[in-house]
Each structure stands twice: as structure tokens, then as C-alpha cells.
Coordinates of N, CA and C in Angstrom, one line a residue:
X298 N -90.8 14.0 -32.5 CA -90.8 15.0 -31.6 C -90.1 14.9 -30.7
X299 N -89.3 16.1 -30.1 CA -88.6 16.0 -28.7 C -89.8 15.8 -27.9
X300 N -89.4 15.6 -26.4 CA -89.9 15.7 -25.4 C -88.6 15.7 -24.2
X301 N -88.7 16.3 -23.4 CA -87.5 16.6 -21.4 C -88.0 15.5 -21.1
X302 N -87.3 14.6 -21.0 CA -86.9 13.3 -20.4 C -86.6 13.5 -19.3
X303 N -86.9 12.8 -18.0 CA -86.6 12.6 -16.2 C -85.4 12.2 -16.5
X304 N -84.1 11.7 -16.1 CA -83.2 11.0 -15.8 C -83.2 10.2 -14.6
X305 N -83.1 9.2 -14.3 CA -83.1 8.6 -13.3 C -81.9 7.7 -12.5
X306 N -81.1 8.3 -11.6 CA -79.9 8.3 -10.7 C -79.8 6.9 -10.1
X307 N -80.8 6.0 -9.9 CA -80.8 4.1 -9.5 C -81.4 4.0 -10.7
X308 N -81.4 3.9 -11.7 CA -82.5 3.4 -12.8 C -83.8 2.7 -12.0
X309 N -84.2 2.0 -12.9 CA -85.9 1.8 -12.5 C -85.8 1.0 -11.4
X310 N -86.9 1.1 -11.1 CA -87.6 0.4 -10.2 C -87.5 -1.4 -9.9
X311 N -86.7 -1.6 -9.2 CA -86.4 -3.6 -9.1 C -88.0 -4.0 -8.7
X312 N -88.0 -5.5 -9.3 CA -89.3 -6.5 -8.7 C -88.9 -6.9 -8.1
X313 N -89.4 -7.7 -7.1 CA -89.4 -9.1 -6.2 C -89.3 -9.9 -7.2
X314 N -87.3 -10.7 -7.0 CA -87.7 -12.0 -8.1 C -89.4 -13.3 -7.4
X315 N -89.3 -13.0 -8.5 CA -90.5 -14.1 -8.5 C -89.9 -15.9 -7.7
X316 N -89.1 -16.3 -9.0 CA -88.8 -17.6 -8.7 C -87.8 -18.1 -7.7
X317 N -88.3 -19.4 -7.9 CA -87.4 -19.8 -6.1 C -85.4 -20.5 -6.3
X318 N -85.1 -19.7 -7.5 CA -83.7 -20.0 -7.7 C -83.0 -19.2 -7.1
X319 N -83.3 -17.6 -7.2 CA -82.7 -16.8 -6.2 C -83.4 -15.9 -5.5
X320 N -82.8 -15.8 -4.5 CA -83.5 -15.0 -3.0 C -83.3 -13.8 -3.6
X321 N -84.1 -12.3 -3.4 CA -83.7 -11.1 -3.6 C -82.7 -10.7 -2.3
X322 N -81.8 -9.6 -2.5 CA -81.0 -9.2 -1.4 C -81.8 -8.5 -0.3
X323 N -81.1 -8.3 0.5 CA -82.3 -7.8 2.3 C -82.4 -6.4 1.6
X324 N -81.4 -5.2 1.0 CA -81.6 -4.3 0.8 C -82.7 -4.0 -0.4
X325 N -83.3 -5.1 -1.3 CA -83.8 -4.7 -2.9 C -85.1 -5.5 -2.0
X326 N -85.5 -6.2 -0.8 CA -87.0 -7.2 -0.7 C -87.3 -5.4 0.0
X327 N -85.9 -5.1 1.7 CA -87.4 -4.0 1.9 C -87.7 -3.0 1.1
X328 N -87.1 -2.8 -0.1 CA -88.1 -1.7 -1.1 C -88.9 -1.8 -1.6
X329 N -88.6 -3.8 -2.0 CA -90.3 -3.9 -2.7 C -91.1 -4.2 -1.4
X330 N -91.0 -4.4 -0.4 CA -92.0 -4.4 0.6 C -92.8 -3.3 1.1
X331 N -91.5 -2.0 0.6 CA -91.7 -0.7 1.7 C -92.5 -0.6 0.9
X332 N -92.4 -0.6 -0.5 CA -92.5 0.5 -1.8 C -94.2 0.2 -1.8
X333 N -93.9 -1.3 -2.0 CA -95.9 -1.6 -2.4 C -96.7 -1.9 -1.5
X334 N -96.0 -1.3 0.2 CA -97.1 -1.8 1.4 C -97.9 0.0 1.1
X335 N -96.2 0.8 1.1 CA -96.7 2.4 1.4 C -97.1 3.2 0.0
X336 N -97.2 2.9 -1.1 CA -96.8 3.5 -1.6 C -95.9 4.9 -2.0
X337 N -95.2 5.6 -3.1 CA -94.4 6.6 -3.5 C -94.5 7.7 -2.2
X338 N -95.8 8.0 -2.1 CA -96.0 9.4 -1.2 C -95.6 9.3 0.1
X339 N -95.0 8.3 0.8 CA -94.8 8.2 1.6 C -93.2 7.8 2.0
X340 N -92.5 8.2 0.6 CA -91.2 6.7 0.6 C -90.1 8.4 0.6
X341 N -89.7 7.7 1.2 CA -88.2 9.7 1.5 C -87.1 8.4 0.8
X342 N -86.3 10.0 0.3 CA -84.8 9.3 0.1 C -84.2 9.5 1.1
X343 N -83.6 8.3 1.5 CA -83.3 7.6 2.4 C -81.6 8.8 2.6
X344 N -81.0 8.2 1.9 CA -79.8 8.9 2.0 C -79.5 10.4 1.5
X345 N -81.1 11.2 1.6 CA -80.4 12.6 1.9 C -81.6 13.0 2.6
X346 N -82.2 12.3 3.1 CA -83.6 12.5 4.6 C -84.9 13.9 4.0
X347 N -84.7 13.6 2.4 CA -85.9 14.5 2.5 C -86.8 14.4 1.0
X348 N -88.0 14.3 0.9 CA -89.2 13.3 0.2 C -88.5 14.0 -1.3
X349 N -88.1 13.1 -2.5 CA -88.1 13.9 -3.5 C -89.7 14.1 -4.4
X350 N -89.5 15.2 -4.3 CA -90.7 16.0 -4.9 C -90.8 15.6 -6.0
X351 N -92.4 15.9 -6.3 CA -93.1 14.9 -8.4 C -92.9 16.5 -8.8
X352 N -92.5 16.3 -10.2 CA -92.3 17.1 -11.0 C -93.7 17.0 -12.3
X353 N -94.1 18.4 -12.7 CA -95.0 18.0 -14.0 C -93.6 19.4 -15.5
X354 N -94.3 17.7 -16.0 CA -93.4 18.7 -17.2 C -94.6 18.7 -18.7
X355 N -94.8 20.1 -18.1 CA -95.7 21.3 -20.1 C -95.2 21.2 -21.4
X356 N -95.4 20.4 -22.2 CA -95.0 20.6 -23.2 C -96.0 21.9 -24.4
X357 N -95.6 22.6 -24.5 CA -96.6 24.3 -24.7 C -95.6 24.1 -26.5
X358 N -96.5 25.4 -27.7 CA -96.0 25.2 -28.6 C -94.9 26.4 -28.4
X359 N -94.9 26.2 -27.2 CA -93.5 27.7 -27.7 C -92.6 27.3 -26.6
X360 N -93.1 26.5 -25.3 CA -91.8 26.0 -24.7 C -91.7 24.6 -23.9
X361 N -91.2 23.9 -22.9 CA -91.3 22.9 -22.6 C -91.3 23.9 -20.7
X362 N -92.0 23.3 -19.7 CA -92.5 24.0 -18.6 C -92.1 22.7 -17.8
X363 N -91.3 23.4 -16.6 CA -91.2 22.1 -15.4 C -91.7 22.9 -13.9
X364 N -92.1 22.2 -13.8 CA -93.3 22.8 -12.0 C -92.8 21.4 -11.1
X365 N -92.8 22.1 -10.5 CA -91.5 21.0 -8.9 C -92.2 21.9 -7.5
X366 N -93.5 21.4 -7.2 CA -94.0 21.6 -5.5 C -93.0 21.5 -4.3
X367 N -92.4 22.5 -3.4 CA -91.0 22.4 -3.0 C -91.4 23.0 -2.0
X368 N -92.7 23.5 -0.7 CA -93.2 24.3 -0.2 C -92.0 24.3 0.8
X369 N -91.7 25.7 1.7 CA -91.4 26.1 3.0 C -89.5 25.8 2.7
X370 N -89.4 26.2 1.1 CA -87.5 26.6 0.8 C -88.1 28.1 0.3
X371 N -86.4 28.8 0.2 CA -86.4 30.1 0.0 C -85.9 29.8 -1.3
X372 N -85.7 30.7 -2.4 CA -85.5 30.7 -3.7 C -83.8 30.5 -3.8
X373 N -82.7 31.0 -2.2 CA -81.4 30.7 -2.8 C -81.2 29.7 -1.8
X374 N -82.3 29.2 -1.8 CA -82.2 27.0 -1.5 C -81.7 26.3 -3.0
X375 N -82.0 27.0 -4.0 CA -82.2 26.0 -4.6 C -80.7 26.2 -6.1
X376 N -80.0 25.0 -6.3 CA -79.1 25.2 -7.3 C -79.3 23.9 -8.6
X377 N -79.7 25.5 -9.6 CA -80.0 25.2 -11.2 C -78.7 25.2 -11.6
X378 N -78.8 23.9 -12.3 CA -77.4 23.9 -13.3 C -77.9 23.3 -14.3
X379 N -77.4 23.4 -15.4 CA -77.0 22.9 -16.9 C -76.1 22.4 -17.4
X380 N -75.3 21.2 -18.0 CA -74.5 20.6 -18.1 C -75.1 19.2 -19.1
X381 N -73.9 20.0 -20.7 CA -74.4 19.0 -21.2 C -75.7 18.4 -21.9
X382 N -76.1 19.6 -21.9 CA -77.7 19.0 -22.1 C -78.7 18.3 -20.8
X383 N -78.2 18.3 -19.7 CA -78.6 18.3 -18.5 C -78.9 18.8 -17.6
X384 N -80.4 19.1 -17.3 CA -81.3 20.1 -16.7 C -81.0 19.8 -15.1
X385 N -80.2 20.0 -14.3 CA -79.9 19.7 -12.6 C -81.1 20.4 -12.0
X386 N -82.2 20.3 -10.4 CA -82.6 20.9 -10.0 C -82.6 20.6 -8.8
X387 N -81.5 20.9 -7.6 CA -81.1 20.7 -6.6 C -81.8 21.6 -5.5
X388 N -81.5 20.9 -4.1 CA -81.7 21.3 -2.7 C -80.6 21.1 -2.0
X389 N -80.0 21.9 -1.3 CA -79.5 21.4 0.0 C -79.0 22.1 1.3
X390 N -80.5 22.2 2.0 CA -80.1 22.3 3.4 C -79.4 22.1 4.3
X391 N -79.5 23.2 5.4 CA -78.4 22.7 6.6 C -79.6 23.1 7.2
X392 N -80.1 22.4 8.5 CA -80.6 23.1 9.5 C -79.6 23.3 11.2
X393 N -80.0 23.9 11.8 CA -80.0 23.6 12.9 C -79.7 25.0 14.1
X394 N -80.5 24.2 15.4 CA -80.6 24.8 16.8 C -80.1 24.6 17.6
X395 N -79.8 26.5 18.8 CA -79.4 25.5 19.6 C -80.6 26.4 21.1
X396 N -80.3 25.7 22.2 CA -81.6 26.3 23.0 C -80.0 26.2 24.7
X397 N -79.7 27.3 24.7 CA -79.0 27.0 26.3 C -80.0 28.0 27.4
X398 N -80.2 27.2 28.5 CA -81.0 27.5 29.8 C -80.5 27.4 30.9
X399 N -80.7 27.9 32.1 CA -79.7 27.2 33.1 C -79.5 25.6 33.0
X400 N -79.9 25.4 33.5 CA -80.1 23.6 33.4 C -79.9 22.9 32.2
X401 N -79.8 23.0 31.1 CA -79.7 22.4 30.2 C -79.9 23.3 29.0
X402 N -79.2 22.1 27.9 CA -78.5 22.5 26.4 C -79.4 21.8 25.7
X403 N -80.1 22.2 24.6 CA -80.8 21.6 23.7 C -80.2 21.7 21.9
X404 N -79.5 20.9 21.4 CA -78.8 21.8 20.4 C -79.5 20.2 19.4
X405 N -80.4 20.8 18.5 CA -80.7 19.7 17.3 C -80.6 20.5 16.0
X406 N -80.0 19.6 15.1 CA -79.4 19.9 13.2 C -79.7 19.2 12.9
X407 N -80.0 18.8 11.2 CA -80.4 18.6 10.5 C -79.6 18.9 8.9
X408 N -79.9 17.9 8.0 CA -79.7 18.0 7.1 C -80.5 17.4 5.4
X409 N -80.9 17.9 4.7 CA -81.6 17.4 3.6 C -81.0 18.3 2.2
X410 N -81.5 17.1 0.8 CA -81.1 17.5 0.2 C -81.9 16.8 -0.9
X411 N -82.4 17.0 -2.1 CA -82.8 16.4 -3.2 C -81.9 16.7 -4.8
X412 N -82.0 16.3 -5.6 CA -81.5 17.3 -7.2 C -82.2 15.5 -8.2
X413 N -83.0 16.6 -8.7 CA -83.5 15.7 -10.0 C -83.0 16.5 -11.2
X414 N -83.2 15.3 -12.1 CA -82.1 16.0 -13.6 C -83.1 15.2 -14.8
X415 N -82.9 16.3 -15.9 CA -83.8 16.0 -16.9 C -83.1 16.5 -17.7
X416 N -82.7 15.2 -19.1 CA -82.2 15.8 -20.1 C -82.8 16.4 -21.0
X417 N -82.2 17.6 -21.8 CA -83.2 18.6 -22.5 C -82.8 18.2 -24.1
X418 N -84.1 18.6 -24.6 CA -84.6 17.6 -26.3 C -83.5 19.3 -26.8
X419 N -82.7 19.0 -28.2 CA -82.1 19.4 -29.2 C -82.6 21.1 -28.9
X420 N -83.8 21.1 -29.3 CA -85.1 21.5 -29.6 C -85.3 22.7 -29.1
X421 N -84.6 23.0 -27.2 CA -84.7 24.0 -26.8 C -83.7 24.9 -26.7
X422 N -83.9 26.1 -26.7 CA -82.7 27.3 -26.8 C -82.5 27.4 -25.6
X423 N -81.1 26.7 -25.0 CA -80.8 26.5 -23.9 C -80.3 28.3 -23.3
X424 N -79.5 29.0 -24.1 CA -79.2 29.9 -23.5 C -80.6 30.9 -23.1
X425 N -81.8 31.1 -22.9 CA -83.1 31.7 -22.6 C -83.7 30.9 -21.5
X426 N -83.2 30.2 -21.1 CA -83.6 28.9 -19.9 C -84.0 30.1 -18.7
X427 N -85.2 30.3 -18.0 CA -85.0 30.8 -17.1 C -85.9 30.2 -16.1
X428 N -86.3 30.7 -14.5 CA -86.6 29.8 -14.1 C -86.7 31.1 -12.6
X429 N -88.5 30.3 -11.9 CA -89.1 31.8 -10.3 C -89.5 30.4 -9.9
X430 N -89.7 31.3 -8.6 CA -90.5 30.4 -7.6 C -90.9 31.1 -6.9
X431 N -92.1 31.1 -7.0 CA -93.5 31.8 -5.9 C -94.2 30.3 -5.0
X432 N -95.0 30.7 -4.1 CA -95.7 30.1 -3.2 C -95.4 28.3 -3.2
X433 N -94.4 28.7 -3.3 CA -93.5 27.0 -3.0 C -93.5 26.2 -4.0
X434 N -93.7 26.7 -5.2 CA -93.5 26.0 -6.8 C -92.3 27.0 -7.3
X435 N -91.4 26.1 -8.0 CA -90.5 26.3 -8.7 C -91.0 25.9 -9.9
X436 N -90.4 26.6 -10.9 CA -91.1 27.1 -12.8 C -89.9 27.0 -13.3
X437 N -89.6 26.3 -14.2 CA -88.3 26.3 -15.1 C -89.4 26.6 -16.2
X438 N -88.4 27.5 -17.1 CA -89.2 27.9 -18.6 C -88.0 27.4 -19.0
X439 N -87.9 26.6 -20.2 CA -87.5 25.9 -20.9 C -88.2 26.0 -22.5
X440 N -87.9 28.0 -22.9 CA -88.5 28.1 -24.5 C -87.8 27.0 -25.8
X441 N -88.7 26.8 -26.8 CA -87.9 26.0 -27.8 C -87.3 27.5 -28.8
X442 N -86.8 26.8 -29.5 CA -85.5 27.4 -30.7 C -87.1 27.8 -31.9
X443 N -86.9 28.9 -32.4 CA -87.9 29.1 -33.7 C -88.5 27.9 -34.0
X444 N -87.2 27.4 -35.3 CA -87.3 26.8 -35.6 C -88.3 24.9 -35.0
X445 N -88.2 24.9 -33.9 CA -89.0 24.3 -33.5 C -89.9 24.1 -33.3
X446 N -90.6 25.1 -32.8 CA -92.1 25.7 -32.7 C -93.1 25.6 -33.6
X447 N -94.3 25.3 -33.1 CA -95.2 24.4 -33.6 C -95.9 25.9 -34.8
X448 N -95.7 25.5 -36.3 CA -96.7 26.7 -37.0 C -98.0 26.2 -36.9
X449 N -98.5 27.4 -37.0 CA -100.3 27.9 -37.7 C -101.2 26.7 -38.7
X450 N -101.5 26.0 -39.0 CA -102.0 25.5 -40.0 C -102.5 26.1 -40.9
X451 N -101.8 25.5 -42.3 CA -101.5 26.5 -43.3 C -102.3 26.1 -44.3
X452 N -104.0 26.7 -44.6 CA -104.0 25.9 -45.9 C -103.2 26.3 -47.6
X453 N -103.5 25.3 -48.4 CA -102.4 25.3 -49.5 C -103.5 25.2 -50.7
X454 N -103.2 26.3 -51.7 CA -104.8 26.4 -52.7 C -103.6 26.1 -53.7
X455 N -104.7 24.6 -54.3 CA -103.9 23.5 -55.3 C -104.2 25.0 -56.6
X456 N -103.6 25.1 -57.5 CA -103.4 25.6 -58.2 C -103.6 24.6 -59.8

């Protein structure tokens, strides 16, 4: 049975080395301490400035469904692509605010992005993949090929 598999950009999470032979590197030590103290819900992707959204992957009889809660965005903020059986869902958002009054000027700007990738199994009909974004939920439907769909139980009579 094939399944939709999230791919990891930075590999698996490192754990703190408990041996006294080698000390962990400073960035790895900070990652371990912060990750254990706060949990993943408070950890942001410091390289991009946006929290990496959690994803639900549902395997039904006829399709895979990828659901991602990403409120506050527009459909046009997303880029969804498929390259060599890898589904990529990403957002890149630039914000700028300028305010000019008589005695001061205020300019604020920000940049945030994320990208989640998933290995697409051979059982998916890549040409029929679709996506929708409603009420802060990005939903990508990956229909299974006819031959990969689960068939109903069939009783066979013995002759």
C-alpha cells in the first residue's frame, strides 16, 4: 500500500548527545533546549519568519487529501507545484506599511514564507490533482488512479 509521505528539508530532528566524548554544536544545543522547553507550537522557522503550518494527510478509498490550516492568507499567496512526483505547497508574502505625517515618518516591512513538500505515490493520478482555499484551510485533492482504488468486498461462490 502506498502512502503520501512528507519530505524533510533539514533531515530528522537531532537529539542532544548525552555522552561526554563530544559536545554538541551551539546551534544544535539551542535547537534542543528550545525544542524541549517550548514544544513545536511555539517554534518558528527562523530562516523564513513564519510558523511552519501543521498538515493533515487523509487516505480515503478514492483519494489522498492534504489539509493545511493557514489563516490570514489569500489564494494568490500560494504556489503549488509538482516536480518529479514531489508536491510542493509554499507561500511567500511581503508586507510593507508606510505612514507619513508632518513631524515623523514610519515605515514597516516584513517578509514571511514557508514550503512543505510531499512525495506523491505512483497510485495518484497526477493530472487530476486540484486545490482549494476556503476559511483559512488549504486543501489539495490527489485522486487515486482507477486501478489503485479500493474495490468493494466481493464474495466468490464455490462450484
